[in-house]
Coordinates of C-alpha atoms in Angstrom, one line a residue:
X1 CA 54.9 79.4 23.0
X2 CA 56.0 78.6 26.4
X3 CA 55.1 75.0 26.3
X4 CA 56.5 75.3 22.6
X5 CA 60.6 76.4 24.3
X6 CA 59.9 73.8 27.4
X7 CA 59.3 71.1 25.0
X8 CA 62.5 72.2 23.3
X9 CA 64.4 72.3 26.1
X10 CA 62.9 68.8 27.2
X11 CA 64.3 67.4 23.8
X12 CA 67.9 69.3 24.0
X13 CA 68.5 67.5 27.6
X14 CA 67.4 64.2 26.0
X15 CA 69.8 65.0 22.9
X16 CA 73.1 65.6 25.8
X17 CA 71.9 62.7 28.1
X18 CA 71.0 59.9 25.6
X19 CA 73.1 58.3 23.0
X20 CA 75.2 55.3 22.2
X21 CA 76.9 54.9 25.3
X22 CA 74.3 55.2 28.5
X23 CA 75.5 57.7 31.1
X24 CA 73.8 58.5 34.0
X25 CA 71.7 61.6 34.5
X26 CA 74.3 63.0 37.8
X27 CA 77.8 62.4 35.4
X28 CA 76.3 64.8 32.5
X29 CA 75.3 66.9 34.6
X30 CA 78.8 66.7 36.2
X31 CA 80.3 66.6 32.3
X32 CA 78.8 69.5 31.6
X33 CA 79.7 72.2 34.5
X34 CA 82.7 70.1 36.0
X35 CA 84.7 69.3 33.3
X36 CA 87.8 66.9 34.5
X37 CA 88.9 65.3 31.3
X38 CA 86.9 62.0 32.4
X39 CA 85.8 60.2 29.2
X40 CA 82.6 60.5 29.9
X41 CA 83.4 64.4 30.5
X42 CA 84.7 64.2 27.0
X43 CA 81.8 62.9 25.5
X44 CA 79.0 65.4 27.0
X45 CA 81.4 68.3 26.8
X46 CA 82.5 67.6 22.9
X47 CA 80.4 65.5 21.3
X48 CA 76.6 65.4 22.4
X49 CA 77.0 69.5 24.0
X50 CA 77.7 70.6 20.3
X51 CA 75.8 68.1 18.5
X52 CA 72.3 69.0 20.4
X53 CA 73.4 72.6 19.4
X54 CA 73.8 72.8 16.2
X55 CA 70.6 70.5 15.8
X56 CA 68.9 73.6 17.5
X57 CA 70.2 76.1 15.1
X58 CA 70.1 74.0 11.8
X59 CA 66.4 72.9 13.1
X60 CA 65.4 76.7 13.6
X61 CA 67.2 77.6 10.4
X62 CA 65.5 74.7 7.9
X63 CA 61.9 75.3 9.9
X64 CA 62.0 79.1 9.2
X65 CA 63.4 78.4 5.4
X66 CA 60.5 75.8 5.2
X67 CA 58.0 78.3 6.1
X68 CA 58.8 81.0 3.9
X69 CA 59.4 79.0 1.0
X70 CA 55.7 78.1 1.3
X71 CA 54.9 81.8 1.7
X72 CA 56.8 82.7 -1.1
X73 CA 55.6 80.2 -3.6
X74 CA 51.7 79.5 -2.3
X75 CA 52.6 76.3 -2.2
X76 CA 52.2 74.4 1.3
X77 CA 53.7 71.2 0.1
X78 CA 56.8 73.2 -0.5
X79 CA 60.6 73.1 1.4
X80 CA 63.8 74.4 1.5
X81 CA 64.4 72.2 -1.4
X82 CA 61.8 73.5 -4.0
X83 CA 63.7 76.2 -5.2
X84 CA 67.0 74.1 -5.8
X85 CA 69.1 76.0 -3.3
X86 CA 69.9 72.9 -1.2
X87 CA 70.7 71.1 -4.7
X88 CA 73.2 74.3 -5.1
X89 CA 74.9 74.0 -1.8
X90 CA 75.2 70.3 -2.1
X91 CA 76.4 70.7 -4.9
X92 CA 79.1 72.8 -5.1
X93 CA 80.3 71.7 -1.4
X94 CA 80.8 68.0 -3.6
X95 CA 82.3 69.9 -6.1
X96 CA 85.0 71.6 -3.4
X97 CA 85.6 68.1 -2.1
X98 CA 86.1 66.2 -5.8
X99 CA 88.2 68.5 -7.4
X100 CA 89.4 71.2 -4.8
X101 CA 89.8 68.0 -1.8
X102 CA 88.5 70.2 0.5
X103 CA 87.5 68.5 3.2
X104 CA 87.1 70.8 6.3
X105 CA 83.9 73.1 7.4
X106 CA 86.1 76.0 7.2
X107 CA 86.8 75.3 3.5
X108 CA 83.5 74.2 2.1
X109 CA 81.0 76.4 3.7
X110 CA 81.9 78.9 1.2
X111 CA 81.3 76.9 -1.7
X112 CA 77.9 76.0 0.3
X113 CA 77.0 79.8 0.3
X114 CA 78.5 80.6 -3.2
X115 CA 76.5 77.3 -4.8
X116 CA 73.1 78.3 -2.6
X117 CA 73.2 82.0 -3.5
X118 CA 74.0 81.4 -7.6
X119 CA 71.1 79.1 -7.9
X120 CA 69.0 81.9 -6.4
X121 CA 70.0 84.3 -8.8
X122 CA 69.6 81.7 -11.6
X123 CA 66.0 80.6 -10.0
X124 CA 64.9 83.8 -10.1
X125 CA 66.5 85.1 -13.8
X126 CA 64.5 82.4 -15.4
X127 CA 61.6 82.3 -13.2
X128 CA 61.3 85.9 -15.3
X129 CA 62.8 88.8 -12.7
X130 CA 60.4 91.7 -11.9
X131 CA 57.4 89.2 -14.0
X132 CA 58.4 86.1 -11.8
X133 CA 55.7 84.5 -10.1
X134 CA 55.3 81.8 -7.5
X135 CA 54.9 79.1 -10.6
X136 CA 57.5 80.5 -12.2
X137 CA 60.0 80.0 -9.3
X138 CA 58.9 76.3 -8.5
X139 CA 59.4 75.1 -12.1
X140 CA 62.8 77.1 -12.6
X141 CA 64.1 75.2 -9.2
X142 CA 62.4 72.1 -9.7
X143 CA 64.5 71.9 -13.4
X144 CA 67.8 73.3 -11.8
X145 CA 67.5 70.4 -9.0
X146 CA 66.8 68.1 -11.5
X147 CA 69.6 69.2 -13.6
X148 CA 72.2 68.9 -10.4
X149 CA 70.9 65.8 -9.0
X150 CA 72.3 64.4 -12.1
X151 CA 75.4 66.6 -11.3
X152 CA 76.1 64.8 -8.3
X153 CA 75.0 61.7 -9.4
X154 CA 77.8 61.7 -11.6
X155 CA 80.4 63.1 -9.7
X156 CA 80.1 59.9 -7.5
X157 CA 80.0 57.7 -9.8
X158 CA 83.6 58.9 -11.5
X159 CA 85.3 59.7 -7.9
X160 CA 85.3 56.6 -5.5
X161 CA 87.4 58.2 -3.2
X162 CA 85.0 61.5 -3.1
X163 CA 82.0 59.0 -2.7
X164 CA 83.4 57.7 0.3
X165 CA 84.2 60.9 2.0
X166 CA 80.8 62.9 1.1
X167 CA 78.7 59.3 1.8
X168 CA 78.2 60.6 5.5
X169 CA 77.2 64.3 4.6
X170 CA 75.0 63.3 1.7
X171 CA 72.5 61.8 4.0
X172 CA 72.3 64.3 6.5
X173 CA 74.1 64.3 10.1
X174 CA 75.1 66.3 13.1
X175 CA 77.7 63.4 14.3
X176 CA 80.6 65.8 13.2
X177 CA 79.8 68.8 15.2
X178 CA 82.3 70.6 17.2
X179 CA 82.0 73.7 19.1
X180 CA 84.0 75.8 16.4
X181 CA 81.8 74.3 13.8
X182 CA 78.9 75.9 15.8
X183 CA 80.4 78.9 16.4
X184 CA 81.4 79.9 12.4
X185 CA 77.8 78.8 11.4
X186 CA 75.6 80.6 13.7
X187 CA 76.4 84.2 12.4
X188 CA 75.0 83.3 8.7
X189 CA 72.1 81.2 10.4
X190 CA 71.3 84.0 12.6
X191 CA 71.3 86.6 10.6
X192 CA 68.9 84.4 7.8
X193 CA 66.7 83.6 10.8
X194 CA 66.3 87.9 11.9
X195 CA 65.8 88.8 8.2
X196 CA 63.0 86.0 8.0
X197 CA 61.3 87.1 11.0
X198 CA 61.6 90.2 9.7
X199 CA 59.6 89.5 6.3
X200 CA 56.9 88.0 8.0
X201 CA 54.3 91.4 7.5
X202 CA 55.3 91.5 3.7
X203 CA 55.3 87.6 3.4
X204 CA 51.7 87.6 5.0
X205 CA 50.2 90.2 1.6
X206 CA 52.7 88.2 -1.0
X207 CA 50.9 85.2 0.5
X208 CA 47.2 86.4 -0.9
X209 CA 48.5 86.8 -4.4
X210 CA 50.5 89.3 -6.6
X211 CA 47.3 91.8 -7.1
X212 CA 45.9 91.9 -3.5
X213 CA 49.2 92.3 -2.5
X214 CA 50.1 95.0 -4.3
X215 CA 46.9 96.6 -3.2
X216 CA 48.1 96.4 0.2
X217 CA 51.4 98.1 -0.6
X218 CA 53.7 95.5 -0.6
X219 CA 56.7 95.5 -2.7
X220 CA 56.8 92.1 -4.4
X221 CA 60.1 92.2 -5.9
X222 CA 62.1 93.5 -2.5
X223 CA 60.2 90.8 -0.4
X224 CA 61.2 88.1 -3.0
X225 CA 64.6 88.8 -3.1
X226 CA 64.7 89.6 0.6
X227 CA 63.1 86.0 0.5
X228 CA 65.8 84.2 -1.2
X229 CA 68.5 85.9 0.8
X230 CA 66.9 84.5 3.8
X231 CA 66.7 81.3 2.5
X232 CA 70.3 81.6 0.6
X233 CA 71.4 81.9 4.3
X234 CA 69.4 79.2 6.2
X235 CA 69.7 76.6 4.1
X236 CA 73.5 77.4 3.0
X237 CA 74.7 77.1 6.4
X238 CA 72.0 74.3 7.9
X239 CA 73.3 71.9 4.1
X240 CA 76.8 73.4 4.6
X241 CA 77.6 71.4 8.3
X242 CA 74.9 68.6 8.2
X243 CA 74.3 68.1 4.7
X244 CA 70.9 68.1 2.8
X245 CA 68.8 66.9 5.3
X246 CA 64.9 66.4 4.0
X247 CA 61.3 67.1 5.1
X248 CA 61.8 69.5 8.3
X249 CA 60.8 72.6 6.7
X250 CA 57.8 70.7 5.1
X251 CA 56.4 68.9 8.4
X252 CA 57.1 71.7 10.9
X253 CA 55.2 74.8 8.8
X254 CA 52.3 72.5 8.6
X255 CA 51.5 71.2 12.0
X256 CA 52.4 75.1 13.2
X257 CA 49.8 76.1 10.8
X258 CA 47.1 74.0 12.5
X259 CA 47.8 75.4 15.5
X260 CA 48.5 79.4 14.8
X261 CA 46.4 79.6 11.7
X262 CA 47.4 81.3 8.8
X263 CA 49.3 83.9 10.0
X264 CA 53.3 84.0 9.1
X265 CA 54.0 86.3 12.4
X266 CA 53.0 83.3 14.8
X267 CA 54.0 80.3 12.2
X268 CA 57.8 81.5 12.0
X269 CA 58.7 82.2 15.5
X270 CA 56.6 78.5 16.4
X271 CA 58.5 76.6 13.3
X272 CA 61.9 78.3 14.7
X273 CA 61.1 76.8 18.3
X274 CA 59.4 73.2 17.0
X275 CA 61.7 72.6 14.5
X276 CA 64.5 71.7 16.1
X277 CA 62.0 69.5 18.4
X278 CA 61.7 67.8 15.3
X279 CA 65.8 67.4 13.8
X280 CA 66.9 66.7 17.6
X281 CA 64.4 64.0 18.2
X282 CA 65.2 62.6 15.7
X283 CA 68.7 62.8 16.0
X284 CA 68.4 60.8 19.4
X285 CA 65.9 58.2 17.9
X286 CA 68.6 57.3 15.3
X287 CA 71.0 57.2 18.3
X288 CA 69.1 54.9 20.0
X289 CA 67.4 52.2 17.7
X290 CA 70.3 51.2 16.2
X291 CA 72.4 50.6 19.6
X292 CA 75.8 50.8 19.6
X293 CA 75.8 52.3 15.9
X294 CA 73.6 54.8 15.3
X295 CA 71.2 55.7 12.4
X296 CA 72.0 59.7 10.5
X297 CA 69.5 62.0 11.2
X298 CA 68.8 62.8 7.5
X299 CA 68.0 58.8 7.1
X300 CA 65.4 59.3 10.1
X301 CA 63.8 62.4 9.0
X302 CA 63.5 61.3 5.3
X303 CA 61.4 57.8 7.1
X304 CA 59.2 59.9 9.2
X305 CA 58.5 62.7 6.5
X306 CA 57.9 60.3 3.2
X307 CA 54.2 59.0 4.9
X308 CA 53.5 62.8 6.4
X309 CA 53.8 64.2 2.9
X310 CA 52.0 61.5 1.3
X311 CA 49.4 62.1 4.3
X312 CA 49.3 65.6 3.1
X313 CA 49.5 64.7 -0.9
X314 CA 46.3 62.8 -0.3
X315 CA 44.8 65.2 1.5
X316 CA 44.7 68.2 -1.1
X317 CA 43.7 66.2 -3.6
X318 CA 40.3 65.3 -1.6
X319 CA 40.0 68.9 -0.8
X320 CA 40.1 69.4 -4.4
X321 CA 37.7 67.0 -5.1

């Protein structure tokens, strides 16, 4: 774990000092703690400073979302996105932005919260309530994403003007982040991040099956719902301010997992640390290959993740045979 949070810090100085514009290592250090108005000042202070932090928290928050999703469903090639919840944020933040022409983070993130917590409740009403099982769930989000991907899909193709503004935050980016913008997320991210560290005990019996767990005492419905709060939260707020952004919560869980083992009291407090290892690495790779424009982070993840989870596709189905 320490070499875990010194990696993370070696990534989160790389994600202030590197970028589109080189600046030397003694004038961000100087940006940050000696703040003139310089331009270069400017651009440590309110662009990179809050950029590299809210990769941190919507890393930790999509890596712990990730990881309980795979918990919750028995299903390691599982993400935040298996359940539709980041279909329901997505799509009712388009929705605000359509027909509402709400535009800001303050506005939006509300819709992000209402969209991701009614697909919950609707995920888990037709994945069957107190009879719902891990199978259940995956095929009741799988149809509702399904069923708003052609939501959205529409939406763009009737509003040009809505197309243009939501092109950025469809593909997944931290380049808007401010320091308010950081400050009115974290709450909802933290408090999703305690509640799934928090389920990791109950997560660990659900994890062996409905029967053993119940043998063990665990109370399958509270941990599910408990669950899809967490995840309601995390992925809410982490698709609320950088858009759907792909793959993290798959990758992370599963190179933790080969490290920790099986169990969730170790592989949550690692994804929360790695994670964001992950988002802002790749955040700073897209700043740099594509010198002096930059690539969006969601674009860089989704190149990086498609092989990995073919990679791991493959690999089941050997195991199987």
């Amino acid at each position: 774990m320490g070499a875990s949070l010194v990696l993370l810090a070696a990534v989160a100085v790389l994600g202030i000092a590197v970028g589109a514009k080189q600046i030397p290592l003694d004038q961000v250090w100087h940006g940050l703690f000696h703040h003139t108005g310089s331009d270069t000042d400017v651009v440590i202070r309110d662009v990179r400073l809050p950029r590299t932090l809210l990769g941190v928290l919507a890393g930790a928050a999509l890596g712990l979302a990730g990881t309980v999703m795979q918990a919750l469903t028995r299903n390691p090639l599982a993400d935040p996105g298996v359940l539709g919840i980041n279909a329901g944020a997505s799509a009712a933040v388009v929705s605000a932005i359509s027909f509402l022409g709400i535009t800001s983070l303050s506005g939006y993130v509300w819709f992000a919260f209402a969209g991701a917590a009614v697909v919950s409740v609707a995920v888990y009403v037709l994945g069957g309530t107190r009879s719902a099982t891990p199978v259940r769930l995956a095929l009741a989000g799988t149809a509702l994403t399904a069923v708003l991907t052609g939501y959205l899909n529409a939406v763009n193709l009737m509003d040009s003007a809505a197309l243009d503004r939501m092109r950025f935050w469809t593909v997944g980016s931290l380049a808007n982040a401010t320091l308010p913008t950081v400050t009115r997320i974290a709450p909802f991210l933290l408090v999703g991040a305690a509640l799934a560290l928090l389920l990791a005990r109950p997560l660990n019996a659900v994890a062996l099956g409905d029967d053993q767990a119940r043998a063990l005492g665990a109370r399958l419905t509270r941990t599910r719902v408990l669950a899809m709060v967490a995840v309601t939260l995390l992925c809410g707020g982490a698709t609320a301010v950088c858009g759907p952004i792909v793959y993290v919560g798959l990758m992370v869980p599963h190179a933790v997992r080969a490290l920790t083992g099986p169990d969730l009291r170790w592989i949550l407090p690692y994804s929360a640390v790695l994670s964001p290892v992950l988002l802002v690495g790749a955040d700073v790779l897209g700043r740099v290959v594509a010198r002096p424009g930059e690539l969006q982070v969601g674009i860089v993840t989704a190149v990086i993740g498609g092989p990995v989870f073919i990679s791991l596709v493959r690999r089941r189905r050997m195991a199987q045979l």
